[in-house]
Short mmCIF file of C-alpha atoms and ligand atoms in Angstrom, two decimals:
data_model
loop_
_atom_site.label_atom_id
_atom_site.label_comp_id
_atom_site.label_asym_id
_atom_site.label_seq_id
_atom_site.Cartn_x
_atom_site.Cartn_y
_atom_site.Cartn_z
CA MET A 1065 0.00 0.00 0.00
CA SER A 1066 1.97 3.05 1.24
CA GLU A 1067 4.23 4.05 4.10
CA VAL A 1068 1.96 6.91 5.10
CA ILE A 1069 -1.20 4.82 5.45
CA LYS A 1070 -1.31 1.51 7.28
CA LEU A 1071 -4.21 -0.88 6.82
CA GLU A 1072 -4.52 -3.80 9.23
CA ILE A 1073 -7.38 -6.24 9.46
CA HIS A 1074 -8.14 -7.53 12.96
CA SER A 1075 -10.98 -10.03 12.61
CA GLN A 1076 -13.96 -7.90 11.57
CA ILE A 1077 -12.30 -4.52 12.12
CA ALA A 1078 -10.13 -2.68 9.60
CA LEU A 1079 -7.71 -0.37 11.36
CA ILE A 1080 -6.44 2.44 9.13
CA THR A 1081 -3.57 4.48 10.57
CA LEU A 1082 -2.44 7.90 9.33
CA ASN A 1083 1.25 7.20 9.55
CA ARG A 1084 3.43 10.33 9.38
CA PRO A 1085 4.01 10.85 13.10
CA SER A 1086 7.10 13.05 12.60
CA ALA A 1087 4.90 15.52 10.66
CA MET A 1088 1.90 15.19 13.00
CA ASN A 1089 0.24 13.00 10.36
CA ALA A 1090 -0.13 16.01 8.05
CA ILE A 1091 -1.98 15.13 4.86
CA ASN A 1092 0.42 15.11 1.92
CA HIS A 1093 -0.15 14.09 -1.73
CA GLU A 1094 0.78 10.50 -0.99
CA MET A 1095 -1.73 10.28 1.86
CA ARG A 1096 -4.48 11.78 -0.30
CA LYS A 1097 -3.89 8.93 -2.74
CA ALA A 1098 -3.37 6.10 -0.26
CA LEU A 1099 -6.20 6.86 2.15
CA PRO A 1100 -9.01 6.40 -0.42
CA GLU A 1101 -7.29 3.17 -1.54
CA ALA A 1102 -7.27 1.86 2.04
CA LEU A 1103 -10.90 2.84 2.61
CA LEU A 1104 -12.01 1.15 -0.59
CA ALA A 1105 -9.96 -1.97 0.22
CA ALA A 1106 -11.68 -2.20 3.61
CA GLN A 1107 -15.05 -1.66 1.97
CA ALA A 1108 -14.36 -4.45 -0.54
CA ASN A 1109 -13.16 -6.96 2.08
CA PRO A 1110 -16.15 -9.12 3.06
CA ALA A 1111 -14.61 -9.95 6.47
CA VAL A 1112 -14.57 -6.27 7.49
CA ARG A 1113 -17.63 -4.94 9.30
CA VAL A 1114 -16.32 -1.68 10.78
CA ILE A 1115 -13.44 0.68 9.97
CA VAL A 1116 -11.45 2.56 12.62
CA LEU A 1117 -9.29 5.52 11.55
CA CYS A 1118 -6.53 6.73 13.87
CA GLY A 1119 -3.26 8.65 13.86
CA ALA A 1120 0.21 7.25 14.59
CA GLY A 1121 2.44 8.67 17.32
CA ASP A 1122 1.44 10.35 20.52
CA ARG A 1123 0.92 13.94 19.36
CA ALA A 1124 -1.78 14.09 16.71
CA PHE A 1125 -4.63 12.47 14.88
CA SER A 1126 -3.67 14.87 12.07
CA ALA A 1127 -2.51 18.50 11.97
CA GLY A 1128 -4.20 19.04 8.60
CA ALA A 1129 -2.89 19.58 5.10
CA ASP A 1130 0.88 19.41 4.70
CA ILE A 1131 1.84 23.07 4.68
CA LYS A 1132 5.25 22.20 3.21
CA GLU A 1133 3.44 21.17 0.02
CA PHE A 1134 1.51 24.45 -0.26
CA ALA A 1135 2.34 26.01 -3.66
CA PRO A 1136 0.77 28.36 -6.21
CA VAL A 1137 -1.78 26.79 -8.56
CA GLU A 1138 -1.69 26.97 -12.32
CA SER A 1139 -5.04 28.77 -12.46
CA GLN A 1140 -8.19 28.96 -10.37
CA ALA A 1141 -10.13 27.02 -13.02
CA ALA A 1142 -7.50 24.29 -13.26
CA TYR A 1143 -7.41 23.98 -9.47
CA ARG A 1144 -11.20 23.71 -9.30
CA GLN A 1145 -11.26 21.06 -12.01
CA ALA A 1146 -8.46 19.07 -10.33
CA ARG A 1147 -10.33 19.17 -7.00
CA LEU A 1148 -13.50 17.91 -8.65
CA GLU A 1149 -11.62 15.11 -10.41
CA ASN A 1150 -9.45 14.12 -7.47
CA ASN A 1151 -11.95 14.35 -4.63
CA TRP A 1152 -9.97 12.27 -2.11
CA ILE A 1153 -12.24 13.11 0.83
CA GLY A 1154 -15.21 11.96 -1.25
CA ALA A 1155 -13.96 8.39 -0.75
CA PHE A 1156 -15.48 8.48 2.74
CA ASP A 1157 -18.91 8.97 1.19
CA ARG A 1158 -18.57 5.81 -0.87
CA ILE A 1159 -18.08 3.61 2.21
CA THR A 1160 -21.25 1.90 3.42
CA LYS A 1161 -19.51 0.33 6.43
CA PRO A 1162 -19.39 2.39 9.64
CA ILE A 1163 -16.21 4.44 10.09
CA ILE A 1164 -15.05 5.44 13.57
CA ALA A 1165 -12.43 8.16 14.09
CA ALA A 1166 -10.23 7.57 17.14
CA ILE A 1167 -8.81 11.00 17.87
CA HIS A 1168 -5.92 12.03 20.12
CA GLY A 1169 -3.78 15.15 20.21
CA TYR A 1170 -4.14 17.71 17.43
CA CYS A 1171 -7.07 17.33 15.09
CA LEU A 1172 -6.78 20.42 12.92
CA GLY A 1173 -7.89 21.61 9.49
CA GLY A 1174 -7.97 18.70 7.06
CA GLY A 1175 -7.49 16.38 10.05
CA LEU A 1176 -10.76 17.62 11.51
CA GLU A 1177 -12.36 17.35 8.07
CA MET A 1178 -11.39 13.66 7.91
CA ALA A 1179 -12.82 13.12 11.39
CA LEU A 1180 -16.04 14.84 10.33
CA ALA A 1181 -16.29 12.55 7.30
CA CYS A 1182 -16.35 9.55 9.67
CA ASP A 1183 -19.59 8.34 11.21
CA ILE A 1184 -18.58 8.31 14.88
CA ARG A 1185 -15.88 10.30 16.62
CA VAL A 1186 -14.22 9.12 19.83
CA ALA A 1187 -11.80 11.60 21.40
CA GLN A 1188 -9.15 11.07 24.00
CA LYS A 1189 -9.01 13.69 26.76
CA GLY A 1190 -6.38 16.25 25.78
CA ALA A 1191 -7.34 16.20 22.08
CA VAL A 1192 -7.55 19.62 20.45
CA PHE A 1193 -9.86 20.52 17.58
CA GLY A 1194 -9.75 23.52 15.29
CA PHE A 1195 -9.87 25.04 11.83
CA PRO A 1196 -6.70 27.09 11.31
CA GLU A 1197 -7.56 27.61 7.62
CA THR A 1198 -8.75 31.22 7.72
CA GLY A 1199 -5.53 32.14 9.52
CA ASN A 1200 -3.69 30.48 6.62
CA GLY A 1201 -5.65 32.58 4.09
CA ILE A 1202 -7.96 29.80 2.92
CA ILE A 1203 -11.17 28.12 4.06
CA PRO A 1204 -11.77 24.52 5.06
CA GLY A 1205 -11.99 22.83 1.67
CA ALA A 1206 -12.38 19.12 2.30
CA GLY A 1207 -16.01 19.27 3.34
CA GLY A 1208 -15.35 21.10 6.60
CA THR A 1209 -17.60 24.12 6.09
CA GLN A 1210 -20.55 21.88 5.25
CA ARG A 1211 -20.05 19.06 7.72
CA ILE A 1212 -19.19 21.12 10.78
CA ALA A 1213 -22.40 23.17 10.47
CA ARG A 1214 -24.48 20.00 10.22
CA MET A 1215 -22.67 18.51 13.20
CA ILE A 1216 -22.72 21.37 15.74
CA GLY A 1217 -25.13 23.96 14.26
CA LEU A 1218 -24.52 27.13 12.27
CA GLY A 1219 -23.58 29.45 15.16
CA ARG A 1220 -20.94 27.21 16.68
CA ALA A 1221 -19.65 26.25 13.23
CA LEU A 1222 -19.22 29.89 12.22
CA ASP A 1223 -17.46 30.58 15.52
CA MET A 1224 -14.96 27.74 14.97
CA VAL A 1225 -14.36 28.46 11.27
CA LEU A 1226 -14.16 32.27 11.47
CA THR A 1227 -12.07 32.54 14.64
CA GLY A 1228 -9.91 29.46 14.18
CA ASP A 1229 -10.10 29.08 17.97
CA ARG A 1230 -9.36 25.63 19.28
CA VAL A 1231 -11.81 23.47 21.15
CA THR A 1232 -10.87 20.98 23.87
CA ALA A 1233 -12.01 17.36 23.85
CA GLU A 1234 -14.42 18.08 26.72
CA ARG A 1235 -15.95 21.04 24.86
CA ALA A 1236 -16.10 18.95 21.65
CA TYR A 1237 -18.07 16.37 23.60
CA GLU A 1238 -20.39 19.02 25.06
CA ILE A 1239 -21.26 20.46 21.64
CA GLY A 1240 -21.64 17.10 19.91
CA LEU A 1241 -18.52 17.30 17.78
CA VAL A 1242 -17.51 13.94 19.29
CA SER A 1243 -19.88 11.41 20.80
CA ARG A 1244 -17.51 9.64 23.22
CA LEU A 1245 -14.64 10.74 25.45
CA ALA A 1246 -11.88 8.33 26.40
CA ASP A 1247 -9.41 8.63 29.26
CA VAL A 1248 -5.77 9.07 28.34
CA GLY A 1249 -4.42 5.65 27.39
CA SER A 1250 -7.79 4.10 26.63
CA LEU A 1251 -8.62 5.65 23.26
CA MET A 1252 -8.10 2.58 21.10
CA GLU A 1253 -9.77 0.31 23.63
CA THR A 1254 -12.84 2.58 23.62
CA ALA A 1255 -12.94 2.92 19.83
CA LEU A 1256 -12.52 -0.82 19.32
CA GLN A 1257 -15.26 -1.55 21.86
CA VAL A 1258 -17.63 0.69 19.87
CA ALA A 1259 -16.55 -1.08 16.67
CA GLU A 1260 -17.13 -4.51 18.20
CA ARG A 1261 -20.53 -3.48 19.50
CA ILE A 1262 -21.57 -2.35 16.02
CA GLY A 1263 -20.05 -5.47 14.48
CA SER A 1264 -22.15 -7.65 16.78
CA HIS A 1265 -25.36 -6.49 15.07
CA PRO A 1266 -26.69 -7.93 11.80
CA GLU A 1267 -24.70 -6.50 8.87
CA THR A 1268 -27.52 -5.35 6.62
CA ALA A 1269 -29.32 -3.64 9.49
CA ILE A 1270 -26.16 -1.64 10.22
CA LYS A 1271 -25.69 -0.76 6.56
CA PHE A 1272 -29.27 0.45 6.21
CA ALA A 1273 -29.21 2.26 9.55
CA LYS A 1274 -26.16 4.26 8.43
CA GLU A 1275 -27.77 5.02 5.08
CA ALA A 1276 -31.05 6.14 6.67
CA VAL A 1277 -29.47 8.39 9.30
CA LEU A 1278 -27.09 9.99 6.77
CA ALA A 1279 -30.04 10.66 4.44
CA SER A 1280 -31.37 13.08 7.06
CA ALA A 1281 -28.45 15.40 6.32
CA SER A 1282 -29.26 15.70 2.64
CA SER A 1283 -33.01 15.17 2.25
CA PRO A 1284 -36.18 16.99 3.21
CA LEU A 1285 -37.98 15.22 6.08
CA ALA A 1286 -40.66 13.63 3.86
CA ALA A 1287 -38.06 12.09 1.55
CA GLY A 1288 -36.02 10.87 4.51
CA LEU A 1289 -39.05 9.26 6.11
CA LEU A 1290 -39.85 7.51 2.85
CA LYS A 1291 -36.31 6.18 2.65
CA GLU A 1292 -36.62 4.91 6.23
CA ILE A 1293 -39.78 2.97 5.34
CA ASP A 1294 -38.16 1.57 2.16
CA LEU A 1295 -35.09 0.35 4.03
CA LEU A 1296 -37.05 -1.02 6.98
CA SER A 1297 -39.37 -2.90 4.61
CA LEU A 1298 -36.37 -4.64 3.06
CA LEU A 1299 -35.35 -5.90 6.51
CA MET A 1300 -38.72 -7.18 7.70
CA ASN A 1301 -38.26 -10.75 6.46
CA SER A 1302 -34.55 -11.01 7.15
CA ASN A 1303 -33.37 -14.21 8.82
CA GLU A 1304 -31.84 -12.19 11.64
CA ARG A 1305 -35.10 -10.40 12.46
CA LEU A 1306 -37.25 -13.50 12.25
CA GLY A 1307 -34.69 -15.59 14.16
CA ILE A 1308 -34.56 -13.06 16.99
CA ALA A 1309 -38.38 -13.04 17.19
CA ILE A 1310 -38.53 -16.86 17.34
CA ASP A 1311 -35.83 -17.02 20.05
CA PHE A 1312 -37.62 -14.34 22.07
CA LYS A 1313 -40.97 -16.17 21.90
CA GLU A 1314 -39.31 -19.48 22.85
CA LYS A 1315 -37.69 -17.87 25.89
CA SER A 1316 -40.97 -16.25 26.99
CA LYS A 1317 -42.75 -19.66 26.98
CA LYS A 1318 -40.29 -21.12 29.46
C1 LIG B 2599 3.39 19.94 7.63
C2 LIG B 2599 3.52 19.88 9.91
C3 LIG B 2599 2.18 20.31 10.03
C4 LIG B 2599 1.45 20.54 8.83
C5 LIG B 2599 2.96 20.04 12.01
N1 LIG B 2599 3.95 19.72 11.17
N2 LIG B 2599 1.87 20.40 11.34
N3 LIG B 2599 4.12 19.69 8.73
N4 LIG B 2599 2.10 20.37 7.65
N5 LIG B 2599 0.18 20.92 8.82
C6 LIG B 2599 5.31 19.27 11.50
C7 LIG B 2599 6.21 20.45 11.89
O1 LIG B 2599 6.75 21.06 10.75
C8 LIG B 2599 7.25 19.73 12.71
O2 LIG B 2599 8.16 19.07 11.85
C9 LIG B 2599 6.47 18.64 13.43
O3 LIG B 2599 5.28 18.45 12.65
C10 LIG B 2599 6.07 19.04 14.83
O4 LIG B 2599 5.37 20.28 14.75
P1 LIG B 2599 5.75 21.53 15.66
O5 LIG B 2599 5.16 22.74 15.02
O6 LIG B 2599 7.22 21.58 15.94
O7 LIG B 2599 5.00 21.17 17.03
P2 LIG B 2599 4.28 22.16 18.02
O8 LIG B 2599 5.10 23.39 18.28
O9 LIG B 2599 3.88 21.35 19.20
O10 LIG B 2599 2.95 22.66 17.26
C11 LIG B 2599 2.00 21.71 16.84
C12 LIG B 2599 0.96 22.42 15.92
C13 LIG B 2599 1.69 23.18 14.82
C14 LIG B 2599 0.12 23.36 16.76
C15 LIG B 2599 0.03 21.33 15.36
O11 LIG B 2599 2.62 22.31 14.19
C16 LIG B 2599 0.79 23.76 13.78
O12 LIG B 2599 0.16 24.82 14.00
N6 LIG B 2599 0.73 23.11 12.62
C17 LIG B 2599 0.01 23.63 11.48
C18 LIG B 2599 -1.47 23.43 11.62
C19 LIG B 2599 -2.18 23.89 10.35
O13 LIG B 2599 -2.19 25.10 10.07
N7 LIG B 2599 -2.65 22.93 9.54
C20 LIG B 2599 -3.06 23.17 8.18
C21 LIG B 2599 -4.46 23.71 8.16
S1 LIG B 2599 -4.97 24.04 6.55
P3 LIG B 2599 9.75 19.44 11.85
O14 LIG B 2599 10.28 18.58 10.74
O15 LIG B 2599 9.83 20.89 11.62
O16 LIG B 2599 10.21 19.01 13.22
C22 LIG B 2599 -5.71 22.62 6.07
C23 LIG B 2599 -6.43 22.66 4.78
C24 LIG B 2599 -7.16 21.38 4.52
O17 LIG B 2599 -5.64 21.63 6.72
C25 LIG B 2599 -7.44 21.19 3.08
C26 LIG B 2599 -7.72 19.75 2.75
C27 LIG B 2599 -6.58 18.79 2.96
#
């Protein structure tokens, strides 16, 4: 695969590691190519039920785009076209399996945008979140402006994006930017427990549950409700559902 992205399969969990610890796992060209490949490999592997994304080293999940690669672009139009054609962050949207971000240390800029593209965020106490982009003369450009507003509301999103102020793990938990907090030293254990819990449920139910909940971010309520009924209907005669009902009735008789 690549030095900067590690993909390991541990039974039903794919662990993807951003692996440039000496550069705080900053996102360079190579990572932008290798990360979508790893995500798609995990998606294609039938043994994998859940994906966990984490950062190597003890200082950062990721400190964002690699500033050492910042350079002038040929033209605004060429840049726009290249971004549309090479939409590396869009790979997250093609993954139907749940993706959990296990976040420690700095989670800044593009690092935060990757975390936001995951389905569940677990943060270790001491983690620091922020969008330094405006201070660097740009705006979050890997989905950040859109996803952060959906995640924490317009007011808080504008505050984070316009000021660039950092947010602690505790505050991130309070405002719903992350859904679980882990003590120092127990991040991976917590993230893997969440992954195992999800992996213990029937696969198609998890796939449809993710699809239905994500639809709420992009559809009017009526369309979302229709999707929910469509997906639920497909599950009504599943072996898992019927088996659970039979077991439950058997147990109640005793
Ligand atoms: C390249 C980076 C980096 C980055 C850190 N490093 N962040 N290299 N790009 N974004 C490298 C440093 O150069 C240094 O390497 C090593 O990591 C340790 O960093 P230090 O700065 O020495 O550590 P510290 O003083 O503790 O400060 C940590 C930090 C700071 C607060 C995270 O490094 C920082 O502010 N980094 C930049 C954050 C940022 O602006 N990110 C980009 C946002 S824009 P050497 O070799 O010198 O020891 C963005 C756009 C997204 O992300 C667009 C889509 C991808």
